Amino acid sequence: MPGPRRDLAMHNDWWASGWDHVLPCQGFPLTMLIGTASQPDFTGSLDDLLQEIFDGHWDMIGGDLDGALTFSWPDEEWDYEEAPEGREANEAHRWETFGAMLTAAGYPVPKTVRDLSELYLTWGLARRDETPYGTRWSMPAALPLPGDLLPLDADLAKRLDRIRWTLRTGPLVDGLIDHLVGDLGEPQEILTSLDRLAAATSQDADDVRIALTELVGSGDAQVQRGQEPADAERLEAHQRFRLVMNWDHFHQHRVQLSIEGDDA
């Protein structure tokens, strides 16, 4: 297959929005295709772009825009430990759940990548305009969230909230941990304040507060004022507090939690 003649572009908000946990697998490459079509130097249909990049055939979306949607990649090895019912039963269950969710919200159930692209337009994930120069695709800076458009079940809604929180807090926690490990050598506890930690990590005090809240919520740390536990979310920037770290818990669970978030 000839190499791409145009760099594919992915929307920055795709992972945080959580759509990849709701849509069939082909939602990911479709979003890349629309993101690429949204670049200022391209005018034309998605079919035109597919022809330009892949000579009209892209295995990742099942060939072309009329390729069938699936909830597993057809050529991937099936994990029977994770889904012992097998590919066909799992696929049928996913379609039943997905179809019921869309029907309840009044949307048609897509069968092909092209059908899904039309839903993107309906949901506001993308926009298609006819201009004097031809068809122009665009995407909003922030994608609408699945829960704003579809009736998600409680477990999925909770999982997506957790993923968004992890993506939001991950870099902030990393910055704080780099300071505690690299600069202070993993202290068991320190007397500090949000202002001091913000200055040491080149972060905003509100961002440090978020990082502390995540560490406390995950069991990696405690925040105390005097001998009493304090609410990290309610700390004033200037207030001194004792940050007590549980490094054994941090090293045992932190990486594992990140992996589980990616696989959720």
Short mmCIF file of C-alpha atoms in Angstrom, two decimals:
data_model
loop_
_atom_site.label_atom_id
_atom_site.label_comp_id
_atom_site.label_asym_id
_atom_site.label_seq_id
_atom_site.Cartn_x
_atom_site.Cartn_y
_atom_site.Cartn_z
CA MET A 1 0.00 0.00 0.00
CA PRO A 2 1.46 3.40 -0.89
CA GLY A 3 2.51 5.60 1.99
CA PRO A 4 0.33 8.55 3.05
CA ARG A 5 0.79 11.74 1.12
CA ARG A 6 -0.75 13.81 3.90
CA ASP A 7 -0.16 13.61 7.63
CA LEU A 8 -3.17 12.32 9.55
CA ALA A 9 -4.41 14.61 12.32
CA MET A 10 -6.18 13.56 15.52
CA HIS A 11 -8.43 15.84 17.55
CA ASN A 12 -6.79 16.72 20.88
CA ASP A 13 -10.05 16.18 22.77
CA TRP A 14 -10.74 12.64 21.51
CA TRP A 15 -9.26 10.73 24.45
CA ALA A 16 -10.58 13.02 27.17
CA SER A 17 -14.09 13.10 25.69
CA GLY A 18 -14.51 9.33 26.12
CA TRP A 19 -16.10 8.63 22.73
CA ASP A 20 -13.67 5.76 22.10
CA HIS A 21 -15.37 3.89 24.98
CA VAL A 22 -18.82 4.39 23.46
CA LEU A 23 -18.45 4.09 19.68
CA PRO A 24 -17.47 1.12 17.52
CA CYS A 25 -13.75 0.72 16.82
CA GLN A 26 -13.95 2.60 13.52
CA GLY A 27 -14.86 5.80 15.39
CA PHE A 28 -11.15 6.30 16.07
CA PRO A 29 -9.93 6.25 12.42
CA LEU A 30 -13.04 8.17 11.32
CA THR A 31 -12.15 10.94 13.76
CA MET A 32 -8.61 10.99 12.37
CA LEU A 33 -10.00 11.24 8.84
CA ILE A 34 -12.32 14.12 9.72
CA GLY A 35 -9.56 15.83 11.70
CA THR A 36 -7.32 15.60 8.65
CA ALA A 37 -10.07 16.87 6.36
CA SER A 38 -10.47 19.85 8.72
CA GLN A 39 -6.97 21.12 7.97
CA PRO A 40 -6.99 24.50 6.18
CA ASP A 41 -5.26 23.19 3.07
CA PHE A 42 -7.87 20.53 2.26
CA THR A 43 -11.13 20.92 0.38
CA GLY A 44 -13.24 17.93 -0.59
CA SER A 45 -15.24 14.98 0.71
CA LEU A 46 -14.00 12.28 3.05
CA ASP A 47 -13.97 9.96 0.04
CA ASP A 48 -11.68 12.42 -1.75
CA LEU A 49 -9.34 12.49 1.24
CA LEU A 50 -9.35 8.71 1.52
CA GLN A 51 -8.40 8.51 -2.14
CA GLU A 52 -5.61 11.06 -1.70
CA ILE A 53 -4.05 9.41 1.35
CA PHE A 54 -4.67 5.70 0.82
CA ASP A 55 -5.68 5.40 -2.82
CA GLY A 56 -9.26 4.83 -1.66
CA HIS A 57 -8.66 1.84 0.63
CA TRP A 58 -7.81 1.99 4.35
CA ASP A 59 -7.89 -1.29 6.24
CA MET A 60 -8.41 0.50 9.55
CA ILE A 61 -11.93 1.61 8.58
CA GLY A 62 -12.77 -1.61 6.82
CA GLY A 63 -11.73 -0.50 3.37
CA ASP A 64 -13.74 2.62 2.64
CA LEU A 65 -16.55 4.66 4.18
CA ASP A 66 -19.03 1.89 3.42
CA GLY A 67 -17.07 -0.53 5.59
CA ALA A 68 -19.00 -2.19 8.42
CA LEU A 69 -18.72 -0.97 12.00
CA THR A 70 -17.48 -3.43 14.62
CA PHE A 71 -16.77 -3.40 18.34
CA SER A 72 -13.55 -5.37 17.93
CA TRP A 73 -10.86 -5.26 15.30
CA PRO A 74 -11.58 -8.22 12.99
CA ASP A 75 -7.92 -9.27 12.72
CA GLU A 76 -7.04 -9.01 16.43
CA GLU A 77 -6.41 -12.10 18.54
CA TRP A 78 -9.36 -12.60 20.89
CA ASP A 79 -8.72 -12.47 24.64
CA TYR A 80 -10.84 -15.30 26.04
CA GLU A 81 -9.77 -14.55 29.62
CA GLU A 82 -11.23 -11.07 29.42
CA ALA A 83 -14.26 -12.03 27.32
CA PRO A 84 -14.80 -15.82 27.57
CA GLU A 85 -18.06 -15.64 25.66
CA GLY A 86 -16.11 -15.17 22.44
CA ARG A 87 -16.06 -12.55 19.71
CA GLU A 88 -19.49 -13.17 18.20
CA ALA A 89 -21.38 -13.16 21.50
CA ASN A 90 -19.47 -10.11 22.73
CA GLU A 91 -20.10 -8.28 19.46
CA ALA A 92 -23.83 -9.07 19.64
CA HIS A 93 -24.02 -7.82 23.23
CA ARG A 94 -22.17 -4.59 22.42
CA TRP A 95 -24.44 -3.92 19.46
CA GLU A 96 -27.54 -4.56 21.57
CA THR A 97 -26.36 -2.10 24.22
CA PHE A 98 -25.22 0.50 21.68
CA GLY A 99 -28.39 0.20 19.61
CA ALA A 100 -30.66 0.53 22.64
CA MET A 101 -28.79 3.62 23.79
CA LEU A 102 -29.08 5.36 20.41
CA THR A 103 -32.70 4.35 19.92
CA ALA A 104 -33.61 5.68 23.37
CA ALA A 105 -32.05 9.03 22.41
CA GLY A 106 -33.88 9.09 19.06
CA TYR A 107 -30.88 8.47 16.80
CA PRO A 108 -30.57 5.91 14.01
CA VAL A 109 -28.19 3.02 14.66
CA PRO A 110 -25.25 3.31 12.21
CA LYS A 111 -24.03 0.23 10.35
CA THR A 112 -21.24 1.73 8.25
CA VAL A 113 -18.49 4.29 8.72
CA ARG A 114 -20.41 6.63 6.44
CA ASP A 115 -23.50 6.30 8.65
CA LEU A 116 -21.36 7.16 11.66
CA SER A 117 -19.94 10.24 9.92
CA GLU A 118 -23.50 11.51 9.48
CA LEU A 119 -24.11 11.02 13.21
CA TYR A 120 -20.96 13.04 13.90
CA LEU A 121 -22.64 15.92 12.06
CA THR A 122 -25.89 15.45 14.00
CA TRP A 123 -24.08 15.33 17.34
CA GLY A 124 -21.86 18.31 16.63
CA LEU A 125 -18.62 16.33 16.62
CA ALA A 126 -18.06 17.64 13.10
CA ARG A 127 -19.41 20.17 10.64
CA ARG A 128 -19.60 20.00 6.86
CA ASP A 129 -20.09 23.15 4.80
CA GLU A 130 -20.40 23.64 1.08
CA THR A 131 -18.35 26.65 0.02
CA PRO A 132 -17.55 28.23 -3.36
CA TYR A 133 -14.27 26.31 -3.14
CA GLY A 134 -15.87 22.95 -2.36
CA THR A 135 -16.74 20.89 0.71
CA ARG A 136 -15.08 21.98 3.95
CA TRP A 137 -15.01 19.86 7.10
CA SER A 138 -14.34 21.24 10.58
CA MET A 139 -14.49 20.10 14.20
CA PRO A 140 -15.20 22.09 17.39
CA ALA A 141 -12.33 22.93 19.72
CA ALA A 142 -13.99 20.87 22.47
CA LEU A 143 -15.98 17.79 21.50
CA PRO A 144 -19.41 17.33 23.08
CA LEU A 145 -19.36 14.61 25.70
CA PRO A 146 -21.17 11.29 25.17
CA GLY A 147 -23.21 11.82 28.33
CA ASP A 148 -24.53 15.13 26.97
CA LEU A 149 -26.08 13.33 23.99
CA LEU A 150 -26.70 9.73 25.02
CA PRO A 151 -28.23 7.99 28.06
CA LEU A 152 -25.12 6.27 29.40
CA ASP A 153 -25.50 3.57 32.02
CA ALA A 154 -24.19 4.42 35.47
CA ASP A 155 -21.06 2.25 35.25
CA LEU A 156 -19.98 3.71 31.90
CA ALA A 157 -20.69 7.27 33.02
CA LYS A 158 -18.61 6.71 36.16
CA ARG A 159 -15.77 5.19 34.12
CA LEU A 160 -15.70 8.13 31.70
CA ASP A 161 -15.71 10.62 34.58
CA ARG A 162 -12.76 8.78 36.10
CA ILE A 163 -10.85 8.77 32.80
CA ARG A 164 -11.39 12.51 32.34
CA TRP A 165 -10.28 13.16 35.93
CA THR A 166 -7.16 11.04 35.44
CA LEU A 167 -6.24 12.79 32.20
CA ARG A 168 -6.81 16.15 33.86
CA THR A 169 -4.86 15.39 37.02
CA GLY A 170 -2.12 13.13 35.60
CA PRO A 171 0.26 15.90 34.48
CA LEU A 172 -0.40 17.88 37.67
CA VAL A 173 0.34 14.87 39.88
CA ASP A 174 3.48 14.14 37.84
CA GLY A 175 4.75 17.67 38.45
CA LEU A 176 4.20 17.40 42.19
CA ILE A 177 5.74 13.91 42.42
CA ASP A 178 8.79 15.04 40.43
CA HIS A 179 9.38 17.68 43.10
CA LEU A 180 8.81 15.30 46.02
CA VAL A 181 11.05 12.62 44.54
CA GLY A 182 13.65 14.52 42.55
CA ASP A 183 14.10 17.56 44.79
CA LEU A 184 13.18 16.23 48.23
CA GLY A 185 14.08 12.53 47.97
CA GLU A 186 10.70 10.96 48.79
CA PRO A 187 10.11 12.48 52.24
CA GLN A 188 7.63 10.69 54.48
CA GLU A 189 6.14 14.06 55.37
CA ILE A 190 6.75 17.75 54.87
CA LEU A 191 5.33 20.94 56.34
CA THR A 192 4.37 23.11 53.41
CA SER A 193 1.60 25.16 51.75
CA LEU A 194 -0.03 25.34 48.33
CA ASP A 195 1.90 28.54 47.61
CA ARG A 196 5.22 26.86 48.40
CA LEU A 197 4.45 23.78 46.33
CA ALA A 198 3.25 25.94 43.48
CA ALA A 199 6.49 27.90 43.45
CA ALA A 200 8.58 24.73 43.65
CA THR A 201 6.73 23.02 40.80
CA SER A 202 6.07 26.07 38.59
CA GLN A 203 2.34 25.34 38.80
CA ASP A 204 -0.66 27.35 39.85
CA ALA A 205 -1.81 26.88 43.44
CA ASP A 206 -5.19 25.64 42.20
CA ASP A 207 -3.43 22.99 40.11
CA VAL A 208 -1.42 21.85 43.13
CA ARG A 209 -4.68 21.61 45.08
CA ILE A 210 -6.09 19.33 42.35
CA ALA A 211 -2.96 17.17 42.43
CA LEU A 212 -3.16 16.84 46.22
CA THR A 213 -6.85 15.95 46.01
CA GLU A 214 -6.02 13.14 43.56
CA LEU A 215 -3.19 11.80 45.74
CA VAL A 216 -5.40 11.81 48.84
CA GLY A 217 -8.33 10.25 46.98
CA SER A 218 -6.09 7.48 45.67
CA GLY A 219 -4.70 6.66 49.10
CA ASP A 220 -1.21 7.88 48.22
CA ALA A 221 -1.13 10.75 50.72
CA GLN A 222 -2.81 12.45 53.66
CA VAL A 223 -3.14 16.15 54.32
CA GLN A 224 -3.18 17.24 57.97
CA ARG A 225 -3.45 20.52 59.88
CA GLY A 226 -2.21 19.97 63.39
CA GLN A 227 -3.10 16.38 64.20
CA GLU A 228 -6.39 16.39 62.30
CA PRO A 229 -7.01 15.39 58.65
CA ALA A 230 -7.68 18.37 56.40
CA ASP A 231 -9.73 18.63 53.23
CA ALA A 232 -7.25 19.21 50.39
CA GLU A 233 -9.95 20.83 48.26
CA ARG A 234 -10.60 23.49 50.92
CA LEU A 235 -7.03 24.53 51.67
CA GLU A 236 -6.24 28.22 51.31
CA ALA A 237 -3.15 28.94 49.25
CA HIS A 238 -1.23 30.36 52.22
CA GLN A 239 -2.29 27.79 54.84
CA ARG A 240 0.44 25.52 56.14
CA PHE A 241 -0.31 21.82 56.30
CA ARG A 242 1.51 18.56 56.75
CA LEU A 243 1.70 16.38 53.63
CA VAL A 244 2.16 12.75 54.70
CA MET A 245 3.06 10.41 51.84
CA ASN A 246 2.40 6.68 51.62
CA TRP A 247 5.17 5.81 49.19
CA ASP A 248 4.63 2.07 49.45
CA HIS A 249 1.03 2.52 48.29
CA PHE A 250 2.09 4.98 45.60
CA HIS A 251 4.69 2.68 44.05
CA GLN A 252 2.46 -0.39 44.32
CA HIS A 253 -0.67 1.09 42.79
CA ARG A 254 0.04 4.23 40.79
CA VAL A 255 1.30 2.63 37.53
CA GLN A 256 -1.29 -0.15 37.77
CA LEU A 257 -4.10 2.41 38.10
CA SER A 258 -2.88 4.23 34.99
CA ILE A 259 -2.91 1.01 32.96
CA GLU A 260 -6.42 0.13 34.15
CA GLY A 261 -7.63 3.60 33.16
CA ASP A 262 -6.30 3.11 29.63
CA ASP A 263 -7.97 -0.29 29.28
CA ALA A 264 -11.31 0.74 30.74
#
